[in-house]
Coordinates of C-alpha atoms in Angstrom, one line a residue:
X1223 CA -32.7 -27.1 -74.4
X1224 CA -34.1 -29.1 -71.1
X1225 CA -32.4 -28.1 -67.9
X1226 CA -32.4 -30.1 -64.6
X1227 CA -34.4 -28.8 -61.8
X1228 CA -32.8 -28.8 -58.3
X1229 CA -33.5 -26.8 -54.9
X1230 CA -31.5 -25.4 -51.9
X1231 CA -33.1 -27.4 -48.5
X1232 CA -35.3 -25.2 -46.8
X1233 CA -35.0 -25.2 -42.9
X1234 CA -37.8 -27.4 -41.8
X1235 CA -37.1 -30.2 -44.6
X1236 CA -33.5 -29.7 -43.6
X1237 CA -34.4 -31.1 -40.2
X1238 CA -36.3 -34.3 -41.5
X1239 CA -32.6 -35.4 -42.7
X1240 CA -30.6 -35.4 -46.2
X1241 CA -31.8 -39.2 -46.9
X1242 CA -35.6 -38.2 -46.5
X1243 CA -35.4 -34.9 -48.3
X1244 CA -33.2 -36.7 -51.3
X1245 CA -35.7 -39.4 -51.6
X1246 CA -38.2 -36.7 -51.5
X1247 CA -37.1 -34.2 -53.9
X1248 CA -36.5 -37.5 -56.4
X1249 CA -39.8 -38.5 -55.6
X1250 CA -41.3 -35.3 -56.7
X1251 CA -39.1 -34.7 -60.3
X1252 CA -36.4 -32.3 -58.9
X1253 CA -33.0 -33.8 -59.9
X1254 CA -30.8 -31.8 -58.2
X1255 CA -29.8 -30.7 -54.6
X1256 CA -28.5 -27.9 -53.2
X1257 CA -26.4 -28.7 -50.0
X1258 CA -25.2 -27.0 -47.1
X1259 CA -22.4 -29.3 -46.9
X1260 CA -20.7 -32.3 -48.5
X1261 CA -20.0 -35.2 -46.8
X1262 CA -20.2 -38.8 -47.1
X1263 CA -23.5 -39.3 -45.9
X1264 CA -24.7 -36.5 -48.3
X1265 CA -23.0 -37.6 -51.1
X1266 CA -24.3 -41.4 -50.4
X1267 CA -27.8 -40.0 -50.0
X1268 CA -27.7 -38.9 -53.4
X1269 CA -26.3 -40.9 -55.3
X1270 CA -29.0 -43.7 -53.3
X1271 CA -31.8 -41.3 -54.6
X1272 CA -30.2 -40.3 -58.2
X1273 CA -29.8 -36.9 -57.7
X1274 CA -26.7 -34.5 -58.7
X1275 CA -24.9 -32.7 -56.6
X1276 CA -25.8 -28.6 -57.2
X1277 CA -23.9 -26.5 -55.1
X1278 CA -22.2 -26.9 -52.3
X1279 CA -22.1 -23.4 -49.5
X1280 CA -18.9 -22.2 -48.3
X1281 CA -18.5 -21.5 -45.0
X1282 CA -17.4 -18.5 -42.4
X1283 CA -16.8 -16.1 -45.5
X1284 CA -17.4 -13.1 -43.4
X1285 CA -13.8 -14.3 -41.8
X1286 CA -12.1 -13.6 -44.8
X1287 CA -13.3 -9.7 -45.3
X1288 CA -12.0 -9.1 -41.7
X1289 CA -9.6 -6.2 -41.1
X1290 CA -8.1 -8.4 -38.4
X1291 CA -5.1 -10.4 -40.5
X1292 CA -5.2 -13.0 -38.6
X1293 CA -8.8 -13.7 -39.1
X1294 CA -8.1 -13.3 -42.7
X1295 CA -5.2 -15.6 -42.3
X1296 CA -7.6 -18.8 -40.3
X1297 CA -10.5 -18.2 -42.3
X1298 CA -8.1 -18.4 -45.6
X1299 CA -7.2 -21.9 -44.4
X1300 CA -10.4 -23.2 -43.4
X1301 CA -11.7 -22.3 -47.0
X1302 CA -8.8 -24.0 -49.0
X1303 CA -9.9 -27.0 -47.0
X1304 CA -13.1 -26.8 -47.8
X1305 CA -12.2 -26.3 -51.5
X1306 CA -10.3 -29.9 -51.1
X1307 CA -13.2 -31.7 -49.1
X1308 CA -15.6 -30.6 -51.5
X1309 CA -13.1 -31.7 -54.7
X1310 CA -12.2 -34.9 -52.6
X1311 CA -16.2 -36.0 -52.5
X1312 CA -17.0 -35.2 -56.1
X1313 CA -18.3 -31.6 -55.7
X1314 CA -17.4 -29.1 -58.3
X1315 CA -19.1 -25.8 -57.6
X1316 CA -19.1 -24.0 -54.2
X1317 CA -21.8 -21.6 -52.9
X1318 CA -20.2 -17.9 -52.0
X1319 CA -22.3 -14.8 -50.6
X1320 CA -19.5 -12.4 -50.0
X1321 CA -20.6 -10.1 -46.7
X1322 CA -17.7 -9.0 -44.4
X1323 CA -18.1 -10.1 -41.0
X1324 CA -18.5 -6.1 -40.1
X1325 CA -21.4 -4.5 -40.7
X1326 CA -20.2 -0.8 -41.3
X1327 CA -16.8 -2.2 -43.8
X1328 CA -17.6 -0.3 -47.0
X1329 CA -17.7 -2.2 -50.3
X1330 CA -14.6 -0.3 -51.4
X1331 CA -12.7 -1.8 -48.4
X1332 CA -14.4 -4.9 -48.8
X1333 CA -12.8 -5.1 -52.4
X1334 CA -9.8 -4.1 -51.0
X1335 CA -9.2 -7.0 -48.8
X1336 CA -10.9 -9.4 -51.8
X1337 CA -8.3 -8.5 -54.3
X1338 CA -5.0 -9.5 -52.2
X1339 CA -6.8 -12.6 -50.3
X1340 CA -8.7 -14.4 -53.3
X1341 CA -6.3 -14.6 -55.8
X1342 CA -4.6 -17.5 -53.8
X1343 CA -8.1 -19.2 -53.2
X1344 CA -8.9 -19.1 -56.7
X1345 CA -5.7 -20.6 -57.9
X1346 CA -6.0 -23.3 -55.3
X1347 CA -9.8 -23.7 -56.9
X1348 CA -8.3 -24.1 -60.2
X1349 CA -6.1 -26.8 -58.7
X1350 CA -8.7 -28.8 -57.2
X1351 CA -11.3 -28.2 -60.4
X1352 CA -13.8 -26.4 -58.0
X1353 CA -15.4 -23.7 -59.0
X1354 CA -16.2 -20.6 -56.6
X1355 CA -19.9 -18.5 -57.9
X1356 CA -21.2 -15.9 -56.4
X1357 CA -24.5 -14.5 -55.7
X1358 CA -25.8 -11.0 -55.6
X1359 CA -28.1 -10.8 -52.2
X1360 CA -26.3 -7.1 -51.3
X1361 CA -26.3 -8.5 -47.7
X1362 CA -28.4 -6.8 -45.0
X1363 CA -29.8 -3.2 -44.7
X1364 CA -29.0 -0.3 -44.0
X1365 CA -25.5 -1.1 -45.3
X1366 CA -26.1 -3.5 -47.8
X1367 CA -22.1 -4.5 -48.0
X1368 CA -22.1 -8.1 -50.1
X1369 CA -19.5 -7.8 -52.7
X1370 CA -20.6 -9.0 -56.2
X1371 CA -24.1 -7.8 -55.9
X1372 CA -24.1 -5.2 -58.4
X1373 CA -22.7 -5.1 -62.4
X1374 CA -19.8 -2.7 -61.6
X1375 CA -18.2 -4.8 -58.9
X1376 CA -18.5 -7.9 -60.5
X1377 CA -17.1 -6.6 -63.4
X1378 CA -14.1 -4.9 -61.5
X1379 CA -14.3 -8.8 -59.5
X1380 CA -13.5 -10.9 -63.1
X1381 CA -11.1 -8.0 -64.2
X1382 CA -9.3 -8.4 -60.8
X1383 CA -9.3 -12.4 -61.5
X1384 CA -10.2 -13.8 -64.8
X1385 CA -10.4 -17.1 -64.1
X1386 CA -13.0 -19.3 -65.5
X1387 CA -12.9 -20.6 -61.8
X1388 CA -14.5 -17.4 -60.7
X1389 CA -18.4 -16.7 -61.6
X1390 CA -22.0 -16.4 -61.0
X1391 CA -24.2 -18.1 -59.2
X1392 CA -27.4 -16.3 -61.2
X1393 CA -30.2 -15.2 -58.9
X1394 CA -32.7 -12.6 -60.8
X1395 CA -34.7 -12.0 -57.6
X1396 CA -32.1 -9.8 -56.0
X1397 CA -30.9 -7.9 -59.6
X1398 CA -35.4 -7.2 -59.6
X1399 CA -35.2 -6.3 -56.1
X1400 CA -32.4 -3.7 -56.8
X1401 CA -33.8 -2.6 -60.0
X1402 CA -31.2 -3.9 -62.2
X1403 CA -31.7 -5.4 -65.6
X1404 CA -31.8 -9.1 -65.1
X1405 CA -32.1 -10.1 -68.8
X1406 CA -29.0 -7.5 -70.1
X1407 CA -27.2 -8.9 -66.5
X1408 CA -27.1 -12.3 -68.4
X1409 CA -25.9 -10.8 -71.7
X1410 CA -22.8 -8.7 -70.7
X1411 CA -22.3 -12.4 -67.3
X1412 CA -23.2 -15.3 -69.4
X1413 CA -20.2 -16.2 -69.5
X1414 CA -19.8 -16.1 -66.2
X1415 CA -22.5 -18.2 -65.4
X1416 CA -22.1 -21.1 -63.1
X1417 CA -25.5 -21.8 -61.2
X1418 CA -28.7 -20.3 -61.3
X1419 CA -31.3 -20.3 -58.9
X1420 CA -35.2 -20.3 -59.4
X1421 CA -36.9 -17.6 -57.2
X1422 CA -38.5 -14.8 -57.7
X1423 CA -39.2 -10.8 -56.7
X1424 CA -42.6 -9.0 -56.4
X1425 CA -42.6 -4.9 -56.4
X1426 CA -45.6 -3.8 -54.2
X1427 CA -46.8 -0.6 -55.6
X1428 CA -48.4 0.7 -52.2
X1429 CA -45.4 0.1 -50.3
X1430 CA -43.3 1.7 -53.2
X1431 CA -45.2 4.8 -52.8
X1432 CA -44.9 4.5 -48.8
X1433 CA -41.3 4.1 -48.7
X1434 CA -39.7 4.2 -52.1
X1435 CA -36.4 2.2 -52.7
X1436 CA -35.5 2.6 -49.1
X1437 CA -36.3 0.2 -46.3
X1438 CA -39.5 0.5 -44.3
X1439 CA -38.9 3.0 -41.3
X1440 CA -41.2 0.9 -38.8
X1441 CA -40.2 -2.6 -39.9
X1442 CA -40.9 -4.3 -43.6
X1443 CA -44.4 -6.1 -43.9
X1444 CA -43.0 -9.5 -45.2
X1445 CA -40.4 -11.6 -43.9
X1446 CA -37.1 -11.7 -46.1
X1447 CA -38.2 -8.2 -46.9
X1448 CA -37.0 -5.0 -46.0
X1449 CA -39.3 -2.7 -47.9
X1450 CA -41.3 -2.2 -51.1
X1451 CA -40.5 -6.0 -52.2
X1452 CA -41.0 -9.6 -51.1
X1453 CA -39.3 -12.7 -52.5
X1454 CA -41.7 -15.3 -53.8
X1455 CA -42.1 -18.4 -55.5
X1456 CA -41.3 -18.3 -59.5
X1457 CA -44.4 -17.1 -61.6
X1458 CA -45.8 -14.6 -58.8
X1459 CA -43.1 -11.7 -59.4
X1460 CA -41.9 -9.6 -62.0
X1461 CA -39.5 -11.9 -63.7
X1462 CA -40.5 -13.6 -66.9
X1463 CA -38.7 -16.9 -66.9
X1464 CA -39.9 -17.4 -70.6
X1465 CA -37.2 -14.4 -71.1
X1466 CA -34.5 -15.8 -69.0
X1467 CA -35.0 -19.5 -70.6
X1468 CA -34.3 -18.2 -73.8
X1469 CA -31.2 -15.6 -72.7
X1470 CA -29.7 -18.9 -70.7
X1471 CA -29.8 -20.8 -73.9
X1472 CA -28.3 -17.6 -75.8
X1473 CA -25.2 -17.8 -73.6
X1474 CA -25.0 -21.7 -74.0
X1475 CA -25.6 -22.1 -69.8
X1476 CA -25.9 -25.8 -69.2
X1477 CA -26.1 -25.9 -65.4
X1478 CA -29.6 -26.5 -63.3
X1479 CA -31.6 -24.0 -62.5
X1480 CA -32.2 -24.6 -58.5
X1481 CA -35.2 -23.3 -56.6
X1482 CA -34.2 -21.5 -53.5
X1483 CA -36.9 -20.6 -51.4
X1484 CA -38.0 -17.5 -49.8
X1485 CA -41.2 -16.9 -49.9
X1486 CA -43.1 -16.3 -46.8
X1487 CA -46.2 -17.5 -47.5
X1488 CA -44.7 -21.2 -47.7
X1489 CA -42.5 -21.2 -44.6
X1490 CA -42.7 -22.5 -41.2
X1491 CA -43.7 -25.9 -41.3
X1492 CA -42.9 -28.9 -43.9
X1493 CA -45.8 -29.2 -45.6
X1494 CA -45.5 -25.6 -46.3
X1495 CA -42.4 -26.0 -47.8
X1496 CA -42.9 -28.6 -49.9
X1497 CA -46.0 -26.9 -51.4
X1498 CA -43.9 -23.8 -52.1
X1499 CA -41.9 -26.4 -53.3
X1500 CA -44.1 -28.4 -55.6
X1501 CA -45.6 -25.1 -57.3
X1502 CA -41.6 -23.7 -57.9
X1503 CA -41.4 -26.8 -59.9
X1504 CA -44.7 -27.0 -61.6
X1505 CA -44.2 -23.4 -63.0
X1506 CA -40.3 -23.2 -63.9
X1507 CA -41.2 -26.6 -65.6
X1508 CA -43.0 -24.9 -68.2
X1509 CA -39.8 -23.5 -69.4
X1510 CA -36.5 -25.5 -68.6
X1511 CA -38.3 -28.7 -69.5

């Protein structure tokens, strides 16, 4: 099966503009984008440079994990209007990392506050055909508090509220990165699958012995790192996307497969970016074209 190719915007192609990134994303063979927000002018830039629409990130979630109910309340709001912008200008999947706005909120409260506030955003999802996926990154150390970053929360997530408005925005860097299976993740999920993004984890073995699975004492080596692992480009970590082609065709996912990137190495500056860019492409092209 082929699969479309898209990317989230990294910072410093962000800043050239959404109708010179579109044209240059087209330019290059990606055919979908990943946007921060839809609007007009996004949704013109596109559709002027043939590219789909990917996702689309929702904003101010930590709002609605607050223990203040008025926060709750506001930020509830704000996201059903998001839900109807993004419906209203053609959008049909929305972006959610799930990370209270406190720091120190356990998961189980986190959950908590979830169950009795999303049921009523999902159901207005379902009404506007938008579709709500989350992704795994468990949020920052040393709390790590992101709800739907683990199998048993996400499965107690789509018992909570099985809707097929509710699912997965697939990342296998983060399930690598926490040492979860990310080939049986997309056996028992596939279902569930709504996005998937193209990046990738490397282990470090020093720094494994050094600090183990817990983050580095004196500050991690590598930027988006907090230990004995670094997020790179796809085809310099551990995850086989041979593997995850094949499993992604198993559970009949037809989505793109969007590269998100974190790599250090190719940050900083534009040209940076678009090689990390460039090389993302070259390599997950050898297995979702």
């Amino acid at each position: 099966m082929n699969y479309r190719i898209g990317m989230r915007i990294p910072p410093k192609l962000h800043e050239q503009g959404i109708r010179q990134v579109a044209q240059w994303a087209a330019g290059v063979g990606i055919e979908v984008l990943d946007v921060p927000k839809l609007t007009e002018l996004v949704k013109k830039s596109c559709e002027e440079a043939d590219l789909a629409i990917g996702t689309v990130d929702a904003q101010n979630l930590g709002q609605l994990l607050s223990e203040d109910e008025s926060v709750r309340a506001e930020a509830l709001d704000s996201f059903k209007r998001q839900i109807t912008t993004v419906s209203s200008l053609g959008g049909q999947t929305m972006f959610m990392c799930l990370v209270p706005e406190d720091a120190n909120m356990p998961r189980t409260r986190g959950f908590e506050i979830w169950s009795e506030l999303f049921p009523e955003i999902v159901s207005h999802a379902e009404e506007e055909n938008v579709y709500l996926a989350i992704e795994g990154w468990p949020g920052n150390g040393p709390q790590y508090n992101a709800l739907g970053c683990t199998p048993e929360m996400l499965r107690a997530m789509f018992k909570a509220i099985p809707s097929a408005h509710l699912g997965v925005c697939y990342d296998p860097s983060h399930l690598v990165r926490l040492g979860i299976d990310y080939i049986r993740f997309l056996r028992e999920f596939g279902e569930k699958l709504l996005h998937c993004h193209g990046k990738d984890t490397e282990i470090m073995q020093e720094d494994c012995y050094e600090v183990g699975s817990l983050p580095a004492t004196f500050g991690s080596r590598y930027r988006f790192s907090d230990g004995s692992w670094r997020y790179t480009i796809p085809g310099q970590g551990a995850i086989d996307w041979g593997k995850v082609a094949i499993q992604l065709e198993r559970v009949g996912y037809e989505g793109p497969v969007s590269i998100e990137l974190e790599d250090h190495r190719y940050w900083g500056t534009v040209e940076a970016e678009q090689q990390g860019i460039l090389k993302s492409l070259g390599h997950l092209a050898r297995f979702f074209k």
